[in-house]
């Protein structure tokens, strides 16, 4: 299903032009207009799923296999030193476009980017409590 009000549905299905790197029946890979580094790209499914919760498992599997293939191709073509995969879910986590996507971010020595988080220092008790909360 597509969402008529979703810009990524339109881009993924070719209704809005994009810098396409790859396309198949289910996915399109495009260059991000706000590229964090040279070659920053996005994997977009051609059907509308708001986030990873909505993405069916077979699509999720396909997206990850495609991410691996694109990473290999892009690393070689761009001579990247490293690579980040980023996938945001929810406004609090930084998602701004509510159509599932995976960021493919080639990394270069001294590219000036920081993609990550501040390390915390939870106590053993806190780790045990959260382990119980999640795993039961
Ligand atoms: P997120 O914050 O994870 O939802 O990422 C949305 C990404 O989409 C950002 O990196 C934007 O730069 C990118 N973006 C938004 N609109 C477009 C567009 N029309 N074409 C390409 N990239 C876009
Ligand atoms: Zn959409």
Coordinates of N, CA, C and O and ligand atoms in Angstrom, one line a residue:
X1 N 0.8 -1.2 0.0 CA 0.0 0.0 0.0 C 0.9 1.3 0.0 O 1.9 1.3 0.7
X2 N 0.4 2.3 -0.7 CA 1.1 3.5 -0.7 C 0.3 4.6 0.0 O -0.9 4.4 0.2
X3 N 1.0 5.6 0.5 CA 0.3 6.7 1.2 C 0.4 8.0 0.3 O 1.6 8.4 0.0
X4 N -0.7 8.5 -0.2 CA -0.7 9.6 -1.2 C 0.0 10.9 -0.6 O 0.4 11.7 -1.4
X5 N 0.1 11.0 0.7 CA 0.6 12.2 1.3 C 2.1 12.0 1.7 O 2.7 12.9 2.3
X6 N 2.7 10.9 1.3 CA 4.0 10.5 1.7 C 5.1 10.8 0.6 O 5.0 10.2 -0.4
X7 N 6.0 11.7 0.9 CA 7.0 12.0 -0.1 C 7.9 10.8 -0.5 O 8.3 10.6 -1.6
X8 N 8.2 10.0 0.5 CA 9.1 8.8 0.2 C 8.3 7.8 -0.6 O 9.0 7.0 -1.4
X9 N 7.0 7.7 -0.5 CA 6.2 6.8 -1.4 C 6.4 7.3 -2.8 O 6.6 6.5 -3.7
X10 N 6.3 8.6 -3.0 CA 6.4 9.2 -4.3 C 7.8 9.0 -4.9 O 8.0 8.6 -6.1
X11 N 8.8 9.2 -4.1 CA 10.2 9.0 -4.5 C 10.5 7.6 -4.8 O 11.0 7.2 -5.9
X12 N 10.1 6.7 -3.9 CA 10.4 5.3 -4.1 C 9.8 4.7 -5.4 O 10.3 3.8 -6.0
X13 N 8.6 5.3 -5.7 CA 7.9 4.8 -6.9 C 8.1 5.6 -8.2 O 7.4 5.4 -9.2
X14 N 9.1 6.5 -8.1 CA 9.5 7.2 -9.3 C 8.6 8.4 -9.7 O 8.8 9.0 -10.8
X15 N 7.7 8.8 -8.8 CA 6.8 9.9 -9.2 C 7.5 11.2 -8.9 O 7.1 12.3 -9.5
X16 N 8.4 11.2 -8.0 CA 9.3 12.4 -7.8 C 10.7 11.9 -8.1 O 11.2 10.9 -7.7
X17 N 11.5 12.7 -9.0 CA 12.8 12.2 -9.4 C 13.8 12.2 -8.2 O 13.6 13.0 -7.3
X18 N 14.7 11.3 -8.3 CA 15.7 11.2 -7.2 C 17.0 10.7 -7.8 O 17.0 10.2 -8.9
X19 N 18.1 10.9 -7.1 CA 19.4 10.4 -7.5 C 19.4 8.9 -7.1 O 19.8 8.6 -6.0
X20 N 19.0 8.0 -8.0 CA 18.8 6.6 -7.7 C 20.1 5.9 -7.9 O 20.7 6.0 -9.0
X21 N 20.5 5.1 -6.9 CA 21.7 4.2 -7.0 C 21.3 2.8 -7.4 O 22.2 2.1 -7.9
X22 N 20.1 2.4 -7.0 CA 19.7 1.0 -7.2 C 18.2 0.9 -7.1 O 17.6 1.7 -6.4
X23 N 17.6 0.0 -7.9 CA 16.1 -0.2 -7.8 C 15.8 -1.6 -8.1 O 16.4 -2.3 -9.0
X24 N 14.9 -2.2 -7.4 CA 14.3 -3.5 -7.8 C 12.8 -3.5 -7.5 O 12.2 -2.4 -7.3
X25 N 12.2 -4.6 -7.5 CA 10.7 -4.7 -7.4 C 10.2 -4.1 -6.1 O 9.2 -3.4 -6.0
X26 N 11.0 -4.2 -5.0 CA 10.6 -3.8 -3.7 C 11.2 -2.6 -3.1 O 10.6 -1.9 -2.3
X27 N 12.4 -2.3 -3.6 CA 13.2 -1.2 -3.0 C 13.8 -0.2 -4.0 O 14.0 -0.6 -5.1
X28 N 14.0 1.1 -3.5 CA 14.8 2.0 -4.3 C 15.8 2.6 -3.3 O 15.5 2.8 -2.1
X29 N 17.0 2.7 -3.8 CA 18.1 3.3 -3.0 C 18.5 4.7 -3.6 O 18.8 4.7 -4.8
X30 N 18.4 5.8 -2.8 CA 18.6 7.1 -3.3 C 19.7 7.8 -2.5 O 19.9 7.5 -1.4
X31 N 20.3 8.9 -3.1 CA 21.1 9.7 -2.4 C 20.3 10.7 -1.5 O 19.3 11.2 -1.9
X32 N 20.8 10.8 -0.2 CA 20.1 11.7 0.7 C 20.4 13.1 0.4 O 21.6 13.5 0.2
X33 N 19.4 14.0 0.3 CA 19.6 15.4 -0.1 C 20.4 16.2 1.0 O 21.0 17.2 0.7
X34 N 20.3 15.7 2.2 CA 21.0 16.4 3.3 C 22.2 15.5 3.7 O 22.4 15.4 4.9
X35 N 22.9 15.0 2.7 CA 24.0 14.0 3.0 C 24.9 14.4 4.2 O 25.5 15.5 4.1
X36 N 25.1 13.5 5.1 CA 26.0 13.7 6.2 C 27.5 13.6 5.8 O 28.4 14.2 6.3
X37 N 27.7 12.7 4.8 CA 29.0 12.4 4.2 C 28.8 12.2 2.7 O 27.7 12.0 2.3
X38 N 29.9 12.1 2.0 CA 29.8 11.9 0.6 C 29.3 10.5 0.3 O 29.9 9.5 0.8
X39 N 28.1 10.4 -0.4 CA 27.5 9.1 -0.7 C 26.4 8.7 0.2 O 25.8 7.6 0.0
X40 N 26.1 9.5 1.3 CA 25.0 9.1 2.2 C 23.8 8.8 1.4 O 23.3 9.6 0.6
X41 N 23.2 7.6 1.6 CA 22.1 7.2 0.8 C 21.0 6.6 1.7 O 21.2 6.4 2.9
X42 N 19.8 6.4 1.1 CA 18.7 5.9 1.9 C 18.1 4.7 1.1 O 17.9 4.8 -0.1
X43 N 17.8 3.6 1.9 CA 17.0 2.5 1.3 C 15.5 2.8 1.6 O 15.2 2.9 2.8
X44 N 14.7 2.8 0.5 CA 13.3 3.0 0.7 C 12.5 1.9 0.2 O 12.7 1.5 -1.0
X45 N 11.6 1.3 0.9 CA 10.7 0.3 0.4 C 9.7 1.0 -0.5 O 9.4 2.2 -0.3
X46 N 9.2 0.3 -1.6 CA 8.2 1.0 -2.5 C 6.8 0.9 -1.9 O 5.9 1.6 -2.5
X47 N 6.6 0.2 -0.9 CA 5.3 0.3 -0.2 C 5.5 1.1 1.1 O 6.6 1.2 1.6
X48 N 4.3 1.6 1.6 CA 4.4 2.5 2.8 C 4.4 1.7 4.1 O 3.4 1.1 4.4
X49 N 5.4 1.8 4.9 CA 5.5 1.3 6.2 C 6.1 2.5 7.0 O 7.2 2.9 6.7
X50 N 5.4 2.9 8.1 CA 5.9 4.1 8.8 C 7.3 3.9 9.5 O 8.1 4.8 9.5
X51 N 7.5 2.6 10.0 CA 8.7 2.4 10.7 C 9.0 0.9 10.8 O 8.3 0.1 10.2
X52 N 10.0 0.5 11.6 CA 10.4 -0.9 11.7 C 9.3 -1.7 12.3 O 9.2 -2.9 12.0
X53 N 8.5 -1.1 13.2 CA 7.3 -1.9 13.8 C 6.4 -2.3 12.7 O 5.9 -3.5 12.7
X54 N 6.1 -1.4 11.7 CA 5.1 -1.7 10.6 C 5.7 -2.6 9.5 O 5.0 -3.2 8.8
X55 N 7.1 -2.6 9.4 CA 7.7 -3.3 8.3 C 7.6 -4.8 8.5 O 8.0 -5.4 9.5
X56 N 7.0 -5.5 7.5 CA 6.8 -7.0 7.7 C 8.2 -7.6 7.7 O 9.2 -7.1 7.1
X57 N 8.3 -8.8 8.3 CA 9.6 -9.5 8.5 C 10.3 -9.8 7.2 O 11.6 -9.6 7.1
X58 N 9.6 -10.2 6.2 CA 10.3 -10.5 4.9 C 10.9 -9.3 4.2 O 11.9 -9.3 3.6
X59 N 10.2 -8.1 4.4 CA 10.7 -6.8 3.9 C 11.9 -6.5 4.7 O 12.9 -5.9 4.2
X60 N 11.9 -6.7 6.0 CA 13.0 -6.3 6.9 C 14.2 -7.1 6.5 O 15.4 -6.6 6.5
X61 N 14.0 -8.4 6.3 CA 15.1 -9.3 5.8 C 15.7 -8.8 4.5 O 16.9 -8.7 4.4
X62 N 14.8 -8.5 3.6 CA 15.3 -8.0 2.3 C 16.0 -6.7 2.4 O 17.0 -6.4 1.7
X63 N 15.6 -5.8 3.3 CA 16.2 -4.5 3.5 C 17.6 -4.7 4.0 O 18.6 -4.0 3.6
X64 N 17.8 -5.6 4.9 CA 19.1 -5.8 5.5 C 20.1 -6.4 4.5 O 21.3 -6.1 4.5
X65 N 19.6 -7.4 3.7 CA 20.5 -8.0 2.7 C 20.9 -6.9 1.7 O 22.1 -6.8 1.3
X66 N 19.9 -6.0 1.3 CA 20.3 -5.0 0.4 C 21.3 -4.0 1.0 O 22.2 -3.5 0.3
X67 N 21.1 -3.7 2.3 CA 22.0 -2.8 3.0 C 23.4 -3.4 2.9 O 24.4 -2.6 2.7
X68 N 23.6 -4.6 3.1 CA 24.9 -5.3 3.0 C 25.5 -5.1 1.6 O 26.6 -4.7 1.5
X69 N 24.7 -5.4 0.6 CA 25.1 -5.3 -0.8 C 25.5 -3.9 -1.1 O 26.6 -3.7 -1.7
X70 N 24.7 -2.9 -0.7 CA 25.0 -1.5 -1.1 C 26.3 -1.1 -0.3 O 27.1 -0.3 -0.9
X71 N 26.4 -1.5 0.9 CA 27.6 -1.1 1.7 C 28.9 -1.6 1.0 O 29.8 -0.8 0.8
X72 N 28.9 -2.8 0.5 CA 30.1 -3.4 -0.1 C 30.4 -2.6 -1.4 O 31.5 -2.2 -1.6
X73 N 29.3 -2.3 -2.2 CA 29.5 -1.6 -3.4 C 29.9 -0.2 -3.2 O 30.9 0.3 -3.9
X74 N 29.3 0.5 -2.2 CA 29.6 1.9 -2.0 C 31.0 2.1 -1.4 O 31.7 3.0 -1.7
X75 N 31.4 1.2 -0.4 CA 32.7 1.2 0.2 C 33.8 1.1 -0.9 O 34.7 1.9 -0.9
X76 N 33.6 0.2 -1.8 CA 34.6 0.0 -2.9 C 34.6 1.2 -3.8 O 35.7 1.7 -4.1
X77 N 33.4 1.7 -4.2 CA 33.4 2.7 -5.2 C 33.9 4.1 -4.7 O 34.5 4.8 -5.4
X78 N 33.6 4.3 -3.4 CA 33.9 5.6 -2.8 C 35.2 5.6 -2.0 O 35.6 6.6 -1.4
X79 N 35.8 4.4 -1.8 CA 37.0 4.2 -1.0 C 36.7 4.7 0.4 O 37.5 5.4 1.0
X80 N 35.6 4.3 1.0 CA 35.2 4.7 2.3 C 36.0 3.9 3.3 O 36.4 2.7 3.0
X81 N 36.4 4.5 4.5 CA 37.1 3.8 5.5 C 36.2 2.9 6.4 O 36.7 2.0 7.1
X82 N 35.0 3.3 6.5 CA 34.0 2.7 7.4 C 32.6 3.0 6.9 O 32.4 3.6 5.9
X83 N 31.7 2.5 7.7 CA 30.3 2.6 7.2 C 29.3 2.6 8.4 O 29.5 1.7 9.3
X84 N 28.4 3.5 8.5 CA 27.3 3.4 9.5 C 26.0 3.1 8.8 O 25.6 3.7 7.8
X85 N 25.2 2.1 9.4 CA 23.8 2.0 9.1 C 23.0 2.6 10.2 O 23.3 2.3 11.4
X86 N 22.1 3.5 9.9 CA 21.3 4.2 10.9 C 19.8 4.0 10.5 O 19.5 4.1 9.3
X87 N 19.0 3.7 11.5 CA 17.5 3.5 11.2 C 16.8 4.0 12.4 O 16.7 3.5 13.4
X88 N 16.2 5.2 12.2 CA 15.5 5.9 13.2 C 14.0 5.5 13.3 O 13.3 5.5 12.3
X89 N 13.5 5.4 14.5 CA 12.1 5.0 14.7 C 11.5 6.0 15.8 O 11.9 5.9 16.9
X90 N 10.6 6.9 15.3 CA 9.9 7.8 16.2 C 10.6 9.1 16.3 O 11.9 9.2 16.2
X91 N 9.8 10.1 16.6 CA 10.4 11.5 16.7 C 11.5 11.6 17.7 O 12.5 12.2 17.4
X92 N 11.3 11.0 18.8 CA 12.3 11.1 19.9 C 13.6 10.5 19.5 O 14.7 11.0 19.9
X93 N 13.6 9.5 18.6 CA 14.8 8.9 18.1 C 15.3 9.6 16.8 O 16.3 9.1 16.2
X94 N 14.7 10.7 16.4 CA 15.3 11.5 15.3 C 14.6 11.2 14.0 O 15.0 11.7 13.0
X95 N 13.5 10.4 14.0 CA 12.9 10.1 12.7 C 12.1 11.4 12.3 O 11.3 12.0 13.1
X96 N 12.3 11.8 11.0 CA 11.6 13.0 10.5 C 10.7 12.7 9.4 O 9.7 13.4 9.1
X97 N 11.0 11.6 8.7 CA 10.1 11.2 7.6 C 9.5 9.8 8.0 O 10.3 8.9 8.2
X98 N 8.2 9.7 8.0 CA 7.6 8.6 8.6 C 7.2 7.5 7.6 O 6.0 7.1 7.4
X99 N 8.2 7.2 6.8 CA 8.2 6.1 5.8 C 9.5 5.4 6.1 O 10.6 6.0 6.0
X100 N 9.4 4.1 6.5 CA 10.7 3.4 6.9 C 11.8 3.6 5.9 O 11.6 3.6 4.7
X101 N 13.0 3.8 6.5 CA 14.2 3.9 5.6 C 15.4 3.6 6.5 O 15.4 3.7 7.7
X102 N 16.4 3.1 5.8 CA 17.7 2.8 6.4 C 18.7 3.8 5.8 O 18.8 3.9 4.6
X103 N 19.4 4.5 6.7 CA 20.5 5.4 6.2 C 21.8 4.6 6.0 O 22.2 3.8 6.8
X104 N 22.4 4.8 4.8 CA 23.7 4.2 4.5 C 24.7 5.3 4.5 O 24.7 6.2 3.6
X105 N 25.6 5.3 5.5 CA 26.5 6.4 5.6 C 27.9 6.0 5.5 O 28.5 5.5 6.5
X106 N 28.5 6.3 4.4 CA 30.0 6.0 4.2 C 30.8 6.9 5.2 O 30.4 8.0 5.3
X107 N 31.8 6.3 5.8 CA 32.7 7.1 6.7 C 34.1 7.2 6.2 O 34.6 6.3 5.6
X108 N 34.6 8.4 6.3 CA 36.0 8.7 5.9 C 36.8 9.3 7.1 O 36.2 10.0 7.9
X109 N 38.1 9.0 7.1 CA 38.9 9.5 8.1 C 38.7 11.0 8.1 O 38.7 11.6 7.0
X110 N 38.5 11.6 9.3 CA 38.4 13.1 9.4 C 37.2 13.6 8.6 O 37.4 14.7 8.0
X111 N 36.1 12.9 8.5 CA 34.9 13.5 7.8 C 34.2 14.4 8.7 O 33.2 15.0 8.3
X112 N 34.6 14.5 10.0 CA 34.0 15.5 10.8 C 32.6 15.2 11.4 O 32.0 16.0 12.1
X113 N 32.1 14.0 11.1 CA 30.8 13.6 11.6 C 30.9 12.8 12.9 O 31.9 12.1 13.1
X114 N 29.9 12.9 13.7 CA 29.8 12.1 14.9 C 28.5 11.4 14.9 O 27.4 12.1 14.9
X115 N 28.4 10.1 14.8 CA 27.1 9.4 14.8 C 27.2 8.5 15.9 O 28.0 7.5 15.9
X116 N 26.4 8.7 17.0 CA 26.6 7.9 18.1 C 25.8 8.4 19.3 O 24.8 9.1 19.2
X117 N 26.3 8.0 20.5 CA 25.7 8.4 21.8 C 26.7 8.6 22.8 O 27.9 8.2 22.6
X118 N 26.3 9.2 23.9 CA 27.2 9.4 25.0 C 27.1 8.1 25.9 O 26.0 7.7 26.2
X119 N 28.2 7.5 26.2 CA 28.2 6.3 27.0 C 27.7 6.6 28.4 O 28.1 7.6 29.0
X120 N 26.8 5.8 28.9 CA 26.4 6.0 30.3 C 27.2 5.1 31.2 O 28.2 4.5 30.8
X121 N 26.8 5.1 32.5 CA 27.5 4.2 33.5 C 26.5 3.6 34.4 O 26.5 3.9 35.6
X122 N 25.6 2.7 33.9 CA 24.6 2.1 34.7 C 25.3 1.1 35.8 O 26.3 0.5 35.5
X123 N 24.6 1.1 37.0 CA 25.1 0.2 38.0 C 24.7 -1.2 37.7 O 23.8 -1.5 36.9
X124 N 25.4 -2.2 38.3 CA 25.0 -3.6 38.1 C 23.5 -3.8 38.4 O 22.8 -4.6 37.7
X125 N 23.0 -3.2 39.4 CA 21.6 -3.3 39.8 C 20.7 -2.8 38.7 O 19.6 -3.3 38.4
X126 N 21.1 -1.6 38.1 CA 20.3 -1.1 37.0 C 20.3 -2.0 35.8 O 19.2 -2.2 35.2
X127 N 21.4 -2.6 35.5 CA 21.5 -3.5 34.4 C 20.6 -4.7 34.7 O 19.9 -5.2 33.8
X128 N 20.6 -5.2 35.9 CA 19.8 -6.4 36.2 C 18.3 -6.1 36.1 O 17.5 -6.8 35.6
X129 N 18.0 -4.9 36.6 CA 16.5 -4.5 36.6 C 16.1 -4.4 35.1 O 15.0 -4.9 34.8
X130 N 16.8 -3.8 34.3 CA 16.4 -3.6 32.9 C 16.4 -4.9 32.1 O 15.5 -5.2 31.3
X131 N 17.4 -5.8 32.5 CA 17.4 -7.1 31.9 C 16.1 -7.9 32.2 O 15.5 -8.5 31.3
X132 N 15.7 -7.8 33.5 CA 14.4 -8.5 33.9 C 13.2 -7.9 33.2 O 12.3 -8.6 32.8
X133 N 13.2 -6.5 33.1 CA 12.1 -5.8 32.4 C 11.9 -6.3 31.0 O 10.8 -6.5 30.5
X134 N 13.0 -6.5 30.3 CA 13.0 -6.9 28.9 C 12.8 -8.4 28.7 O 11.9 -8.9 28.0
X135 N 13.7 -9.1 29.4 CA 13.7 -10.6 29.1 C 12.8 -11.4 30.0 O 12.6 -12.6 29.8
X136 N 12.4 -10.8 31.1 CA 11.4 -11.5 32.0 C 12.1 -12.3 33.1 O 13.3 -12.4 33.1
Ligands
LIG1 P1 15.2 10.6 9.3 O1 15.6 11.7 10.2 O2 15.8 9.3 9.8 O3 13.7 10.4 9.2 O4 15.8 10.8 7.9 C1 15.2 11.5 6.9 C2 16.2 11.8 5.9 O5 15.6 12.1 4.6 C3 17.1 13.0 6.2 O6 18.5 12.6 6.2 C4 16.9 14.0 5.0 O7 18.0 14.6 4.6 C5 16.3 13.0 3.9 N1 15.4 13.6 3.0 C6 14.3 14.3 3.2 N2 13.6 14.6 2.1 C7 14.4 14.1 1.1 C8 14.3 14.0 -0.4 N3 13.3 14.6 -1.0 N4 15.2 13.4 -1.1 C9 16.3 12.8 -0.4 N5 16.4 12.8 0.9 C10 15.5 13.4 1.6
LIG2 ZN1 5.4 6.3 2.3

